[in-house]
PDB file of C-alpha atoms and ligand atoms in Angstrom:
ATOM      1  CA  MET A   1      -6.857  20.950  -1.152  1.00 55.00           C
ATOM      2  CA  PRO A   2     -10.476  19.582  -2.040  1.00 57.00           C
ATOM      3  CA  SER A   3     -11.658  16.424  -0.660  1.00 71.00           C
ATOM      4  CA  LEU A   4     -11.637  13.604  -3.237  1.00 80.00           C
ATOM      5  CA  ASP A   5     -13.994   9.938  -3.267  1.00 86.00           C
ATOM      6  CA  ARG A   6     -11.218   8.845  -6.117  1.00 88.00           C
ATOM      7  CA  LEU A   7      -8.307   8.855  -7.162  1.00 90.00           C
ATOM      8  CA  GLN A   8      -7.063   9.531 -11.384  1.00 90.00           C
ATOM      9  CA  THR A   9      -4.555   6.769 -11.452  1.00 92.00           C
ATOM     10  CA  THR A  10      -3.348   5.619 -14.406  1.00 91.00           C
ATOM     11  CA  PHE A  11      -0.945   2.843 -15.129  1.00 92.00           C
ATOM     12  CA  LEU A  12       3.001   4.499 -16.384  1.00 94.00           C
ATOM     13  CA  THR A  13       5.408   1.287 -16.291  1.00 94.00           C
ATOM     14  CA  SER A  14       6.084  -2.342 -14.665  1.00 93.00           C
ATOM     15  CA  ALA A  15       9.570  -3.246 -12.558  1.00 94.00           C
ATOM     16  CA  PRO A  16      11.757  -5.788 -11.898  1.00 91.00           C
ATOM     17  CA  GLY A  17      13.858  -3.588  -9.923  1.00 92.00           C
ATOM     18  CA  LEU A  18      14.554  -1.031  -8.205  1.00 93.00           C
ATOM     19  CA  ARG A  19      17.179  -0.089 -11.814  1.00 93.00           C
ATOM     20  CA  GLN A  20      13.505  -0.243 -14.417  1.00 95.00           C
ATOM     21  CA  ALA A  21      11.908   1.959 -12.467  1.00 96.00           C
ATOM     22  CA  PRO A  22      11.073   4.959 -13.589  1.00 97.00           C
ATOM     23  CA  ARG A  23      12.429   8.822 -12.428  1.00 96.00           C
ATOM     24  CA  ASP A  24      12.716   9.347  -8.579  1.00 94.00           C
ATOM     25  CA  GLU A  25      10.811  12.718  -9.294  1.00 92.00           C
ATOM     26  CA  VAL A  26       7.808  13.298  -7.503  1.00 94.00           C
ATOM     27  CA  ALA A  27       6.513  11.453  -3.890  1.00 96.00           C
ATOM     28  CA  GLU A  28       5.208   7.511  -4.309  1.00 98.00           C
ATOM     29  CA  ILE A  29       3.075   6.067  -1.784  1.00 98.00           C
ATOM     30  CA  ALA A  30       4.197   2.085  -2.342  1.00 97.00           C
ATOM     31  CA  PHE A  31       1.698   0.402  -1.148  1.00 97.00           C
ATOM     32  CA  ALA A  32       2.405  -3.697   0.571  1.00 95.00           C
ATOM     33  CA  GLY A  33       0.493  -6.452   2.018  1.00 94.00           C
ATOM     34  CA  ARG A  34       0.372 -10.134   2.380  1.00 91.00           C
ATOM     35  CA  SER A  35      -1.180 -11.801  -0.382  1.00 87.00           C
ATOM     36  CA  ASN A  36      -4.918 -12.115   0.080  1.00 90.00           C
ATOM     37  CA  ALA A  37      -5.236  -9.135   2.155  1.00 94.00           C
ATOM     38  CA  GLY A  38      -7.206  -7.391  -0.612  1.00 94.00           C
ATOM     39  CA  LYS A  39      -4.296  -4.929  -1.501  1.00 94.00           C
ATOM     40  CA  SER A  40      -5.627  -4.953  -5.179  1.00 92.00           C
ATOM     41  CA  SER A  41      -9.481  -4.315  -3.811  1.00 93.00           C
ATOM     42  CA  VAL A  42      -7.818  -2.012  -1.724  1.00 96.00           C
ATOM     43  CA  LEU A  43      -6.338  -0.068  -5.523  1.00 95.00           C
ATOM     44  CA  ASN A  44      -9.565  -0.590  -7.110  1.00 93.00           C
ATOM     45  CA  CYS A  45     -11.811   0.928  -4.551  1.00 94.00           C
ATOM     46  CA  ILE A  46      -9.252   4.099  -3.925  1.00 95.00           C
ATOM     47  CA  SER A  47      -9.075   4.536  -8.316  1.00 93.00           C
ATOM     48  CA  GLY A  48     -10.403   6.376 -10.522  1.00 80.00           C
ATOM     49  CA  ASN A  49      -9.446   3.609 -13.289  1.00 80.00           C
ATOM     50  CA  LYS A  50     -11.957   0.445 -13.085  1.00 75.00           C
ATOM     51  CA  ARG A  51      -9.292  -1.298 -14.240  1.00 76.00           C
ATOM     52  CA  MET A  52      -6.747  -0.081 -11.799  1.00 78.00           C
ATOM     53  CA  ALA A  53      -6.153  -3.198  -9.972  1.00 69.00           C
ATOM     54  CA  LYS A  54      -6.872  -5.701 -13.479  1.00 72.00           C
ATOM     55  CA  VAL A  55      -3.472  -4.478 -14.403  1.00 68.00           C
ATOM     56  CA  SER A  56      -1.650  -5.044 -11.133  1.00 67.00           C
ATOM     57  CA  LYS A  57      -3.364  -8.551 -11.249  1.00 70.00           C
ATOM     58  CA  THR A  58      -1.726  -9.144 -15.175  1.00 70.00           C
ATOM     59  CA  PRO A  59      -0.268 -12.339 -15.058  1.00 67.00           C
ATOM     60  CA  GLY A  60       3.510 -11.624 -15.235  1.00 65.00           C
ATOM     61  CA  ARG A  61       3.129  -8.491 -13.398  1.00 68.00           C
ATOM     62  CA  THR A  62       2.004 -10.196 -10.171  1.00 71.00           C
ATOM     63  CA  GLN A  63       5.896 -10.046  -9.252  1.00 81.00           C
ATOM     64  CA  LEU A  64       6.590  -6.751 -10.308  1.00 89.00           C
ATOM     65  CA  LEU A  65       7.244  -3.226  -8.653  1.00 93.00           C
ATOM     66  CA  ASN A  66       3.697  -1.211 -10.202  1.00 93.00           C
ATOM     67  CA  PHE A  67       3.603   2.627 -11.221  1.00 95.00           C
ATOM     68  CA  PHE A  68       0.199   4.368 -11.038  1.00 94.00           C
ATOM     69  CA  ASP A  69       0.765   8.509 -11.370  1.00 94.00           C
ATOM     70  CA  VAL A  70      -2.261  10.599 -10.247  1.00 94.00           C
ATOM     71  CA  VAL A  71      -3.857  13.165 -11.419  1.00 86.00           C
ATOM     72  CA  VAL A  72      -5.050  15.645  -9.044  1.00 76.00           C
ATOM     73  CA  PRO A  73      -8.507  17.226 -11.726  1.00 72.00           C
ATOM     74  CA  GLY A  74      -7.523  20.223 -12.337  1.00 72.00           C
ATOM     75  CA  GLU A  75      -3.449  20.519 -12.530  1.00 73.00           C
ATOM     76  CA  ASP A  76      -1.759  19.094 -15.576  1.00 66.00           C
ATOM     77  CA  THR A  77       0.791  17.674 -13.223  1.00 70.00           C
ATOM     78  CA  THR A  78       1.477  14.663 -11.830  1.00 71.00           C
ATOM     79  CA  HIS A  79       0.873  14.859  -8.488  1.00 83.00           C
ATOM     80  CA  GLY A  80       2.837  11.624  -6.786  1.00 94.00           C
ATOM     81  CA  ARG A  81       2.430   8.167  -7.881  1.00 96.00           C
ATOM     82  CA  ILE A  82       0.905   4.867  -6.200  1.00 97.00           C
ATOM     83  CA  VAL A  83       3.937   1.881  -6.558  1.00 96.00           C
ATOM     84  CA  ASP A  84       1.663  -1.712  -5.859  1.00 94.00           C
ATOM     85  CA  LEU A  85       4.566  -4.400  -4.517  1.00 93.00           C
ATOM     86  CA  PRO A  86       5.014  -7.586  -5.023  1.00 87.00           C
ATOM     87  CA  GLY A  87       2.585  -8.978  -2.300  1.00 82.00           C
ATOM     88  CA  TYR A  88       4.745 -11.422  -0.300  1.00 76.00           C
ATOM     89  CA  GLY A  89       4.431 -15.005   1.355  1.00 66.00           C
ATOM     90  CA  TYR A  90       2.297 -15.605  -2.471  1.00 59.00           C
ATOM     91  CA  ALA A  91       2.125 -19.690  -0.989  1.00 54.00           C
ATOM     92  CA  LYS A  92       2.234 -21.135  -5.352  1.00 61.00           C
ATOM     93  CA  ALA A  93       5.758 -18.939  -5.758  1.00 63.00           C
ATOM     94  CA  GLY A  94       8.838 -20.822  -5.670  1.00 71.00           C
ATOM     95  CA  LYS A  95      10.922 -19.872  -3.250  1.00 75.00           C
ATOM     96  CA  GLN A  96      14.033 -18.580  -5.842  1.00 76.00           C
ATOM     97  CA  ALA A  97      11.306 -16.194  -7.003  1.00 72.00           C
ATOM     98  CA  GLN A  98      10.067 -15.023  -4.388  1.00 74.00           C
ATOM     99  CA  ALA A  99      13.820 -14.416  -2.665  1.00 79.00           C
ATOM    100  CA  GLN A 100      13.841 -12.208  -6.675  1.00 79.00           C
ATOM    101  CA  TRP A 101      10.987  -9.812  -5.769  1.00 79.00           C
ATOM    102  CA  GLN A 102      11.650  -9.481  -2.006  1.00 84.00           C
ATOM    103  CA  ARG A 103      15.070  -8.490  -2.989  1.00 87.00           C
ATOM    104  CA  ALA A 104      13.500  -6.570  -5.847  1.00 89.00           C
ATOM    105  CA  VAL A 105      10.628  -4.491  -2.834  1.00 91.00           C
ATOM    106  CA  ASN A 106      13.808  -4.089  -0.272  1.00 91.00           C
ATOM    107  CA  ASP A 107      15.888  -2.489  -2.938  1.00 93.00           C
ATOM    108  CA  TYR A 108      13.191  -0.267  -3.452  1.00 95.00           C
ATOM    109  CA  LEU A 109      11.656   0.153   0.106  1.00 95.00           C
ATOM    110  CA  ASN A 110      15.400   0.878   0.943  1.00 95.00           C
ATOM    111  CA  ARG A 111      16.930   2.725  -1.882  1.00 96.00           C
ATOM    112  CA  ARG A 112      13.725   4.752  -3.039  1.00 97.00           C
ATOM    113  CA  ASP A 113      14.543   8.798  -2.224  1.00 95.00           C
ATOM    114  CA  ASN A 114      11.487  10.130  -3.296  1.00 96.00           C
ATOM    115  CA  LEU A 115       8.520   7.453  -0.884  1.00 97.00           C
ATOM    116  CA  THR A 116       7.470   9.373   1.102  1.00 97.00           C
ATOM    117  CA  ALA A 117       5.171   6.623   2.158  1.00 98.00           C
ATOM    118  CA  VAL A 118       3.978   2.819   2.670  1.00 98.00           C
ATOM    119  CA  VAL A 119       0.735   2.122   2.956  1.00 98.00           C
ATOM    120  CA  LEU A 120       1.060  -1.510   5.039  1.00 98.00           C
ATOM    121  CA  VAL A 121      -2.462  -3.751   4.239  1.00 97.00           C
ATOM    122  CA  MET A 122      -4.218  -6.343   6.224  1.00 97.00           C
ATOM    123  CA  ASP A 123      -6.915  -8.751   7.325  1.00 97.00           C
ATOM    124  CA  ILE A 124      -8.136  -7.347  10.295  1.00 98.00           C
ATOM    125  CA  ARG A 125      -9.075 -10.794  11.335  1.00 98.00           C
ATOM    126  CA  HIS A 126      -5.195 -11.754  10.807  1.00 96.00           C
ATOM    127  CA  PRO A 127      -2.937  -9.162  11.667  1.00 96.00           C
ATOM    128  CA  ASN A 128       0.103  -7.443  12.177  1.00 96.00           C
ATOM    129  CA  GLN A 129       2.126 -11.585  11.403  1.00 94.00           C
ATOM    130  CA  ALA A 130       5.531 -11.626  11.550  1.00 91.00           C
ATOM    131  CA  PHE A 131       6.136  -9.795   8.114  1.00 87.00           C
ATOM    132  CA  ASP A 132       4.021  -7.051   9.124  1.00 94.00           C
ATOM    133  CA  LYS A 133       5.603  -6.537  12.034  1.00 95.00           C
ATOM    134  CA  GLU A 134       9.060  -6.692  10.492  1.00 93.00           C
ATOM    135  CA  LEU A 135       7.520  -3.341   7.847  1.00 94.00           C
ATOM    136  CA  ILE A 136       6.341  -1.606  10.835  1.00 96.00           C
ATOM    137  CA  GLN A 137       9.661  -1.778  12.902  1.00 96.00           C
ATOM    138  CA  TRP A 138      11.272  -1.398   9.267  1.00 95.00           C
ATOM    139  CA  ALA A 139       9.861   1.872   8.731  1.00 96.00           C
ATOM    140  CA  ASN A 140       9.928   2.778  12.535  1.00 97.00           C
ATOM    141  CA  ASP A 141      13.730   2.634  12.305  1.00 95.00           C
ATOM    142  CA  SER A 142      14.179   4.740   8.378  1.00 95.00           C
ATOM    143  CA  GLU A 143      11.887   7.735  10.183  1.00 96.00           C
ATOM    144  CA  LEU A 144       9.414   6.436   7.544  1.00 97.00           C
ATOM    145  CA  PRO A 145       5.165   7.330   7.617  1.00 98.00           C
ATOM    146  CA  ILE A 146       3.135   4.564   7.838  1.00 98.00           C
ATOM    147  CA  ARG A 147      -0.228   3.305   7.112  1.00 98.00           C
ATOM    148  CA  ILE A 148      -2.038  -0.310   8.372  1.00 98.00           C
ATOM    149  CA  LEU A 149      -5.257  -1.179   7.406  1.00 98.00           C
ATOM    150  CA  LEU A 150      -7.500  -3.437   8.507  1.00 98.00           C
ATOM    151  CA  ASN A 151      -9.022  -4.263   5.968  1.00 98.00           C
ATOM    152  CA  LYS A 152     -12.377  -6.530   5.902  1.00 98.00           C
ATOM    153  CA  MET A 153     -13.742  -5.129   8.564  1.00 98.00           C
ATOM    154  CA  ASP A 154     -17.086  -6.466   7.357  1.00 98.00           C
ATOM    155  CA  LYS A 155     -16.682  -9.713   8.107  1.00 98.00           C
ATOM    156  CA  LEU A 156     -15.874  -8.249  12.312  1.00 96.00           C
ATOM    157  CA  GLY A 157     -18.550  -6.643  13.557  1.00 90.00           C
ATOM    158  CA  PHE A 158     -18.496  -2.706  14.268  1.00 93.00           C
ATOM    159  CA  GLY A 159     -17.517  -3.230  17.790  1.00 96.00           C
ATOM    160  CA  LYS A 160     -14.239  -6.104  17.414  1.00 97.00           C
ATOM    161  CA  ALA A 161     -12.883  -4.157  13.724  1.00 98.00           C
ATOM    162  CA  GLN A 162     -12.717  -0.963  16.091  1.00 98.00           C
ATOM    163  CA  ASN A 163     -11.221  -3.571  19.216  1.00 98.00           C
ATOM    164  CA  ALA A 164      -8.712  -4.044  17.024  1.00 98.00           C
ATOM    165  CA  LEU A 165      -8.260  -0.993  15.866  1.00 98.00           C
ATOM    166  CA  ARG A 166      -7.466  -0.172  19.278  1.00 98.00           C
ATOM    167  CA  GLN A 167      -5.110  -3.056  20.230  1.00 98.00           C
ATOM    168  CA  LEU A 168      -2.375  -2.922  17.165  1.00 98.00           C
ATOM    169  CA  THR A 169      -2.833   1.398  17.485  1.00 98.00           C
ATOM    170  CA  ALA A 170      -2.251   0.634  21.122  1.00 98.00           C
ATOM    171  CA  GLU A 171       1.238  -2.088  20.292  1.00 98.00           C
ATOM    172  CA  TYR A 172       2.647   1.201  18.463  1.00 98.00           C
ATOM    173  CA  ARG A 173       1.816   3.847  20.696  1.00 97.00           C
ATOM    174  CA  SER A 174       5.498   4.387  20.015  1.00 98.00           C
ATOM    175  CA  HIS A 175       6.422   5.441  17.070  1.00 98.00           C
ATOM    176  CA  PRO A 176       5.085   8.491  15.978  1.00 98.00           C
ATOM    177  CA  LEU A 177       4.364   8.169  12.551  1.00 98.00           C
ATOM    178  CA  PHE A 178       2.536   4.804  12.546  1.00 98.00           C
ATOM    179  CA  THR A 179      -1.187   5.432  11.706  1.00 98.00           C
ATOM    180  CA  ALA A 180      -4.122   2.875  11.320  1.00 98.00           C
ATOM    181  CA  GLN A 181      -6.803   2.606  10.143  1.00 98.00           C
ATOM    182  CA  ILE A 182     -10.261   0.351   9.604  1.00 98.00           C
ATOM    183  CA  PHE A 183     -11.246  -0.651   5.817  1.00 98.00           C
ATOM    184  CA  SER A 184     -13.333  -2.263   4.316  1.00 98.00           C
ATOM    185  CA  ALA A 185     -12.348  -2.613   0.255  1.00 96.00           C
ATOM    186  CA  LEU A 186     -15.873  -4.507  -0.630  1.00 95.00           C
ATOM    187  CA  LYS A 187     -18.014  -1.627   1.558  1.00 96.00           C
ATOM    188  CA  THR A 188     -15.951   0.876   0.408  1.00 96.00           C
ATOM    189  CA  THR A 189     -15.758   1.713   4.727  1.00 97.00           C
ATOM    190  CA  GLY A 190     -12.622   4.084   5.376  1.00 97.00           C
ATOM    191  CA  ARG A 191     -11.728   5.905   1.386  1.00 96.00           C
ATOM    192  CA  ALA A 192     -12.589   8.687   1.856  1.00 96.00           C
ATOM    193  CA  GLU A 193      -9.689   8.522   5.131  1.00 97.00           C
ATOM    194  CA  LEU A 194      -6.946   6.877   3.152  1.00 97.00           C
ATOM    195  CA  ILE A 195      -8.055   9.189  -0.183  1.00 95.00           C
ATOM    196  CA  ASP A 196      -6.407  12.686   2.675  1.00 95.00           C
ATOM    197  CA  TYR A 197      -4.265  10.568   3.755  1.00 97.00           C
ATOM    198  CA  ALA A 198      -2.341  10.154   0.385  1.00 96.00           C
ATOM    199  CA  LEU A 199      -3.094  13.508  -0.399  1.00 93.00           C
ATOM    200  CA  GLU A 200      -1.351  14.684   2.444  1.00 93.00           C
ATOM    201  CA  GLN A 201       1.713  12.538   2.414  1.00 95.00           C
ATOM    202  CA  PHE A 202       1.881  13.590  -2.161  1.00 92.00           C
ATOM    203  CA  CYS A 203       2.261  17.651  -0.044  1.00 88.00           C
ATOM    204  CA  ALA A 204       4.064  16.221   2.438  1.00 84.00           C
ATOM    205  CA  ARG A 205       7.011  16.591   1.041  1.00 70.00           C
TER     206      ARG A 205
HETATM  207  P1  LIG F 301      -4.235  -9.548  -2.782  1.00 77.93           P
HETATM  208  O1  LIG F 301      -4.261 -10.790  -2.866  1.00 77.93           O
HETATM  209  O2  LIG F 301      -4.072  -8.467  -1.322  1.00 77.93           O
HETATM  210  O3  LIG F 301      -4.078  -8.456  -3.625  1.00 77.93           O
HETATM  211  O4  LIG F 301      -5.730  -9.922  -3.055  1.00 77.93           O
HETATM  212  P2  LIG F 301      -7.454  -9.891  -3.941  1.00 77.93           P
HETATM  213  O5  LIG F 301      -7.857  -7.771  -3.619  1.00 77.93           O
HETATM  214  O6  LIG F 301      -7.296 -10.541  -5.426  1.00 77.93           O
HETATM  215  O7  LIG F 301      -8.087  -9.811  -3.059  1.00 77.93           O
HETATM  216  C1  LIG F 301      -8.624 -11.086  -1.941  1.00 77.93           C
HETATM  217  C2  LIG F 301      -9.593 -11.499  -2.067  1.00 77.93           C
HETATM  218  O8  LIG F 301      -9.859 -10.606  -0.013  1.00 77.93           O
HETATM  219  C3  LIG F 301     -10.490 -12.163  -3.022  1.00 77.93           C
HETATM  220  O9  LIG F 301     -11.538 -12.744  -2.264  1.00 77.93           O
HETATM  221  C4  LIG F 301     -11.669 -10.065  -2.070  1.00 77.93           C
HETATM  222  O10 LIG F 301     -12.300 -10.566  -2.744  1.00 77.93           O
HETATM  223  C5  LIG F 301     -11.294  -9.918  -0.466  1.00 77.93           C
HETATM  224  N1  LIG F 301     -11.731  -9.478  -0.972  1.00 77.93           N
HETATM  225  C6  LIG F 301     -10.891  -8.182  -0.355  1.00 77.93           C
HETATM  226  N2  LIG F 301     -11.004  -6.726   0.305  1.00 77.93           N
HETATM  227  C7  LIG F 301     -12.179  -7.039   0.634  1.00 77.93           C
HETATM  228  C8  LIG F 301     -13.311  -6.702   1.761  1.00 77.93           C
HETATM  229  O11 LIG F 301     -12.731  -5.334   2.405  1.00 77.93           O
HETATM  230  N3  LIG F 301     -14.060  -7.642   2.448  1.00 77.93           N
HETATM  231  C9  LIG F 301     -14.025  -8.321   2.240  1.00 77.93           C
HETATM  232  N4  LIG F 301     -15.391  -9.539   1.898  1.00 77.93           N
HETATM  233  N5  LIG F 301     -13.494  -9.178   0.923  1.00 77.93           N
HETATM  234  C10 LIG F 301     -12.734  -8.710   0.420  1.00 77.93           C
END
């Protein structure tokens, strides 16, 4: 598999829950993160489709599971999918709405057979918060690969960013499928590494 600069993505569908999700025929990588950690910016950064994040930010779609096909140039078939999960901790959302999409996310994570890996986006200045820890623990218990993006590294110096990465990696040393990297959606730092990871995970399935 050649290295790619960008992933070619096309919007497939949005679903309020697992029942409305497309058939589970190709490998999926789910993107999760606290609202404002930069998940949409990360998706935009790795996608050749400038509108990718826009789709997910469309009012009414922010609380849905958004599915994107990933196509590799020169191959006719869909290579895999990226699934943009609703950001958690969105303060303006009512309790009922939050409960509804948390159920959708939980269902998706626990019951989606073609789920291959999770990418969890964090703000490097506020990493490893309660829900992050829960998701990391869950991935470990489920034997599912999880990749942490310490995003917005441009807000810290290189040394501090490396320290944050070291600290997090040390904390989850005992999790065999845990990996982490620094990232900046703004500066595109770490983009090639993330794309390689995604392609590897698609192929591993
Ligand atoms: P989401 O809610 O997780 O989808 O987050 P967004 O992608 O909407 O980003 C939230 C805010 O963080 C926006 O103002 C972005 O411009 C900003 N942001 C996202 N990624 C980066 C980054 O790598 N560096 C910096 N400095 N700002 C970022």
